Short mmCIF file of C-alpha atoms in Angstrom, two decimals:
data_model
loop_
_atom_site.label_atom_id
_atom_site.label_comp_id
_atom_site.label_asym_id
_atom_site.label_seq_id
_atom_site.Cartn_x
_atom_site.Cartn_y
_atom_site.Cartn_z
CA MET V 1 52.16 168.04 122.13
CA LYS V 2 54.36 170.02 124.54
CA THR V 3 53.66 173.61 125.11
CA ASN V 4 56.70 175.86 125.18
CA ILE V 5 56.67 179.19 127.24
CA ILE V 6 58.44 182.27 125.72
CA ASP V 7 58.91 185.15 128.10
CA PHE V 8 59.65 188.46 126.23
CA SER V 9 61.70 189.71 129.24
CA SER V 10 64.39 187.18 128.13
CA ASP V 11 66.46 187.18 124.98
CA PHE V 12 65.31 184.82 122.21
CA ASN V 13 64.96 184.60 118.50
CA LYS V 14 61.64 186.39 117.87
CA PHE V 15 60.98 184.41 114.71
CA LEU V 16 59.34 180.95 114.55
CA LEU V 17 59.42 178.72 111.45
CA LEU V 18 57.24 175.64 111.27
CA LYS V 19 58.27 173.27 108.45
CA ASP V 20 55.81 171.23 106.52
CA ASN V 21 53.75 168.70 108.50
CA GLU V 22 54.96 170.26 111.80
CA GLU V 23 52.88 171.05 115.00
CA GLN V 24 53.88 173.46 117.77
CA SER V 25 52.30 175.18 120.76
CA TYR V 26 53.64 178.26 122.57
CA ILE V 27 52.62 180.54 125.42
CA LEU V 28 53.86 184.07 124.80
CA VAL V 29 54.31 186.09 128.07
CA ASN V 30 53.99 189.90 127.83
CA PRO V 31 54.82 190.36 124.08
CA GLN V 32 56.63 193.51 123.16
CA GLY V 33 58.29 194.74 120.01
CA ASP V 34 58.20 192.69 116.82
CA PHE V 35 57.38 188.97 116.72
CA SER V 36 56.98 187.02 113.44
CA PHE V 37 56.37 183.41 112.33
CA GLU V 38 55.89 181.32 109.18
CA LEU V 39 53.94 178.11 108.81
CA GLY V 40 54.75 175.76 106.06
CA ASN V 41 52.23 173.33 104.54
CA ASN V 42 50.03 170.95 106.51
CA SER V 43 51.18 172.59 109.79
CA HIS V 44 49.59 173.69 112.97
CA LEU V 45 50.66 176.48 115.39
CA LYS V 46 48.91 177.39 118.55
CA LEU V 47 49.79 180.66 120.32
CA ALA V 48 48.35 181.43 123.72
CA ILE V 49 49.33 185.02 124.62
CA ILE V 50 49.05 186.71 127.98
CA ASN V 51 49.64 190.54 128.69
CA LYS V 52 50.87 191.54 132.06
CA GLY V 53 51.14 195.29 131.84
CA ASP V 54 52.08 198.18 129.40
CA ASN V 55 52.85 196.70 125.94
CA GLU V 56 53.38 197.69 122.36
CA ALA V 57 53.79 194.92 119.91
CA LEU V 58 53.58 193.99 116.23
CA ILE V 59 52.82 190.30 115.50
CA LYS V 60 53.21 189.23 111.90
CA GLY V 61 52.89 185.79 110.23
CA SER V 62 52.05 183.76 107.13
CA VAL V 63 50.20 180.53 106.91
CA GLY V 64 50.88 177.92 104.19
CA SER V 65 48.50 175.50 102.42
CA ASN V 66 46.29 173.35 104.59
CA SER V 67 47.77 174.85 107.81
CA GLU V 68 46.11 176.35 110.82
CA LEU V 69 47.10 179.27 113.10
CA GLU V 70 45.24 179.15 116.38
CA VAL V 71 45.50 182.26 118.64
CA TYR V 72 44.17 182.87 122.18
CA TYR V 73 44.94 186.28 123.48
CA ALA V 74 44.19 187.14 127.11
CA ASP V 75 44.67 190.56 128.58
CA PHE V 76 43.13 191.33 131.98
CA ALA V 77 46.00 193.31 133.60
CA GLU V 78 46.07 197.06 134.24
CA GLY V 79 47.96 199.05 131.69
CA ASN V 80 48.08 200.76 128.30
CA ASN V 81 48.50 198.48 125.34
CA HIS V 82 48.67 198.82 121.55
CA ILE V 83 48.84 195.45 119.83
CA LYS V 84 48.92 195.11 116.03
CA THR V 85 48.56 191.68 114.26
CA ASP V 86 49.03 191.13 110.55
CA ILE V 87 48.44 187.70 109.15
CA ASP V 88 48.82 186.60 105.53
CA LEU V 89 46.81 183.50 104.51
CA ASN V 90 49.06 182.57 101.59
CA GLY V 91 48.27 178.96 101.11
CA GLU V 92 45.23 177.15 99.73
CA ASN V 93 42.81 176.20 102.58
CA SER V 94 44.92 178.02 105.17
CA PHE V 95 43.05 178.98 108.31
CA LEU V 96 43.33 181.64 111.08
CA ASN V 97 41.29 180.94 114.24
CA TRP V 98 41.63 184.04 116.50
CA HIS V 99 40.24 184.64 120.02
CA LEU V 100 40.83 187.74 122.16
CA ALA V 101 39.43 188.67 125.57
CA SER V 102 40.42 191.98 127.19
CA LEU V 103 39.51 193.86 130.29
CA SER V 104 40.30 197.57 130.37
CA LYS V 105 40.11 199.34 133.78
CA ASN V 106 41.37 202.15 135.98
CA ASN V 107 41.78 204.71 133.12
CA GLY V 108 43.84 202.25 130.97
CA LYS V 109 43.86 202.52 127.18
CA LYS V 110 43.94 199.37 125.07
CA ILE V 111 44.06 199.18 121.30
CA TYR V 112 43.95 195.96 119.30
CA GLU V 113 44.24 195.95 115.50
CA VAL V 114 43.93 192.57 113.68
CA SER V 115 44.62 192.54 110.01
CA VAL V 116 44.12 189.49 107.80
CA SER V 117 44.80 189.07 104.10
CA HIS V 118 43.18 186.24 102.23
CA ASN V 119 45.59 185.60 99.36
CA ALA V 120 44.76 182.03 98.33
CA LEU V 121 41.83 179.75 97.28
CA GLY V 122 39.61 178.46 100.15
CA SER V 123 41.39 180.31 102.85
CA LYS V 124 39.42 180.95 106.09
CA SER V 125 39.43 183.28 109.00
CA GLN V 126 37.39 183.44 112.29
CA ILE V 127 38.03 186.47 114.48
CA ASN V 128 36.35 186.81 117.89
CA ASN V 129 37.23 189.87 120.01
CA TYR V 130 35.39 190.22 123.43
CA GLY V 131 36.03 192.95 125.88
CA VAL V 132 34.89 194.68 129.09
CA CYS V 133 35.52 198.39 129.68
CA LYS V 134 35.18 200.16 133.07
CA ASP V 135 36.60 202.82 135.34
CA GLU V 136 36.69 205.54 132.64
CA SER V 137 39.16 203.42 130.58
CA LYS V 138 39.34 203.01 126.79
CA LEU V 139 39.10 199.86 124.62
CA ASN V 140 39.33 199.82 120.86
CA PHE V 141 38.94 196.69 118.62
CA SER V 142 39.63 196.98 114.97
CA GLY V 143 39.53 194.09 112.63
CA ILE V 144 40.36 194.38 108.92
CA VAL V 145 39.87 191.29 106.69
CA HIS V 146 40.88 191.68 102.99
CA ILE V 147 39.81 188.98 100.55
CA HIS V 148 41.90 189.53 97.50
CA ASN V 149 40.94 188.92 93.89
CA GLY V 150 41.52 185.37 92.98
CA ALA V 151 40.98 183.90 96.53
CA HIS V 152 37.87 182.05 95.40
CA GLY V 153 35.98 180.10 97.98
CA SER V 154 37.45 182.09 100.94
CA VAL V 155 35.36 182.28 104.12
CA ALA V 156 35.72 185.15 106.64
CA HIS V 157 33.69 185.89 109.92
CA GLN V 158 34.23 188.55 112.44
CA THR V 159 32.67 189.21 115.82
CA ALA V 160 33.53 192.14 118.16
CA LYS V 161 31.60 192.79 121.35
CA ILE V 162 32.34 195.15 124.27
CA ILE V 163 30.49 195.39 127.57
CA ILE V 164 30.70 198.93 129.20
CA PHE V 165 30.23 199.54 132.96
CA ASP V 166 30.48 203.27 133.04
CA ASP V 167 29.08 206.13 131.04
CA ASN V 168 32.55 207.88 130.81
CA THR V 169 34.22 204.87 129.17
CA ASP V 170 35.28 205.00 125.57
CA ALA V 171 34.70 201.79 123.71
CA ILE V 172 34.89 201.07 119.92
CA ALA V 173 34.30 197.85 118.05
CA LYS V 174 35.04 198.22 114.36
CA PRO V 175 35.12 195.13 112.13
CA ILE V 176 35.90 195.94 108.43
CA LEU V 177 35.68 193.77 105.36
CA LYS V 178 37.34 194.42 101.96
CA ILE V 179 36.18 192.20 99.34
CA ASP V 180 37.74 191.96 95.83
CA ASP V 181 36.33 188.54 94.80
CA ASN V 182 32.67 187.38 94.20
CA ASP V 183 32.93 183.71 95.15
CA ILE V 184 33.39 184.10 98.83
CA GLU V 185 31.51 184.00 102.19
CA ALA V 186 32.00 186.85 104.61
CA SER V 187 30.19 188.39 107.63
CA HIS V 188 30.81 190.60 110.56
CA ALA V 189 28.98 191.63 113.70
CA SER V 190 29.77 194.18 116.34
CA SER V 191 28.14 195.57 119.59
CA VAL V 192 29.03 197.99 122.31
CA GLY V 193 26.76 198.49 125.33
CA LYS V 194 25.81 197.80 128.97
CA ILE V 195 24.70 194.47 130.38
CA SER V 196 21.04 194.01 129.32
CA ASP V 197 18.26 194.67 131.87
CA ASP V 198 16.78 191.32 131.15
CA GLU V 199 19.97 189.46 132.20
CA LEU V 200 20.28 191.57 135.46
CA PHE V 201 16.56 191.04 136.34
CA TYR V 202 16.91 187.33 135.88
CA LEU V 203 19.90 186.99 138.24
CA THR V 204 18.72 189.54 140.75
CA SER V 205 15.31 187.86 141.03
CA ARG V 206 17.22 184.76 142.18
CA GLY V 207 18.85 186.44 145.07
CA LEU V 208 21.99 187.98 143.64
CA SER V 209 22.79 191.58 144.18
CA GLY V 210 23.18 193.87 141.17
CA GLU V 211 26.96 194.10 141.61
CA LYS V 212 27.39 190.35 141.98
CA ALA V 213 25.16 189.73 138.88
CA ARG V 214 27.37 192.06 136.81
CA GLU V 215 30.48 190.26 138.03
CA LEU V 216 28.99 186.84 137.21
CA ILE V 217 27.99 187.91 133.66
CA THR V 218 31.22 189.51 132.95
CA PHE V 219 33.25 186.48 134.26
CA GLY V 220 31.32 184.22 131.90
CA TYR V 221 31.94 186.69 129.06
CA LEU V 222 35.77 186.66 129.56
CA LYS V 223 36.49 183.26 131.06
CA PRO V 224 36.21 181.13 127.83
CA ILE V 225 39.62 182.43 126.61
CA ILE V 226 41.35 180.52 129.38
CA LYS V 227 40.61 177.18 127.63
CA GLY V 228 43.42 178.05 125.21
CA PHE V 229 46.05 178.02 127.90
CA ASP V 230 47.43 174.51 128.63
CA ASN V 231 49.55 175.64 131.56
CA GLU V 232 47.65 175.21 134.76
CA GLU V 233 49.59 177.88 136.67
CA ILE V 234 49.00 180.53 134.01
CA ALA V 235 45.27 179.58 133.68
CA GLU V 236 44.83 180.05 137.39
CA GLU V 237 46.66 183.35 137.29
CA LEU V 238 44.25 184.58 134.54
CA ILE V 239 41.15 183.54 136.61
CA LYS V 240 42.47 185.53 139.52
CA GLU V 241 42.99 188.57 137.30
CA VAL V 242 39.52 188.39 136.03
CA GLU V 243 37.96 187.96 139.53
CA GLY V 244 40.20 190.76 140.86
CA GLY V 245 39.04 193.26 138.27
CA PHE V 246 35.69 193.83 139.89
#
């Protein structure tokens, strides 16, 4: 499957429509403003998103029956961002598979809001938000999953984790579940804190400096998002941004 690149600095129709039984893959570069999409039935849409600076965007979409929306969102650049995502799982057995990795540094402020509505039988969502916050910056993860009455058999899981490097950083991880049906499965987990002393001790006891150990742990924390980018040039750019952030 060919991956198409959409650069938001150019003019294009910011609406994607996938018909029934269709499969598409896109890399979105520096999303700003409104962007929306609609998946028909038995379809698959992969979005790999990369931020490169100050951004404010609203991403909205709906997913049909037996269809999957797969999202990889990487943001390692300096800047201030406010990104909102609103996804409706409207079809039976529809699925959102969401992964975000963000590095906030040099007094930057980054806010990510992910809202998911389970509106159909057997709909599923998996939300993973991972971040690193340093240099007196701010990082805020907010995930709201709403399983509506009648969406029997729905499954929803959220994870939000942030590593902080400095005492003056401002980091918030806030997963929220709204449940209006009994026959469902849902969970959430969140953590905000410094790298554990046990991890640092293990690595420094094997010859690494404290600074290098922190870099290595953090790189391993953010790097997995890169697997979602099929473009070799963009993947290498992301690796350099992570490495250059420390």
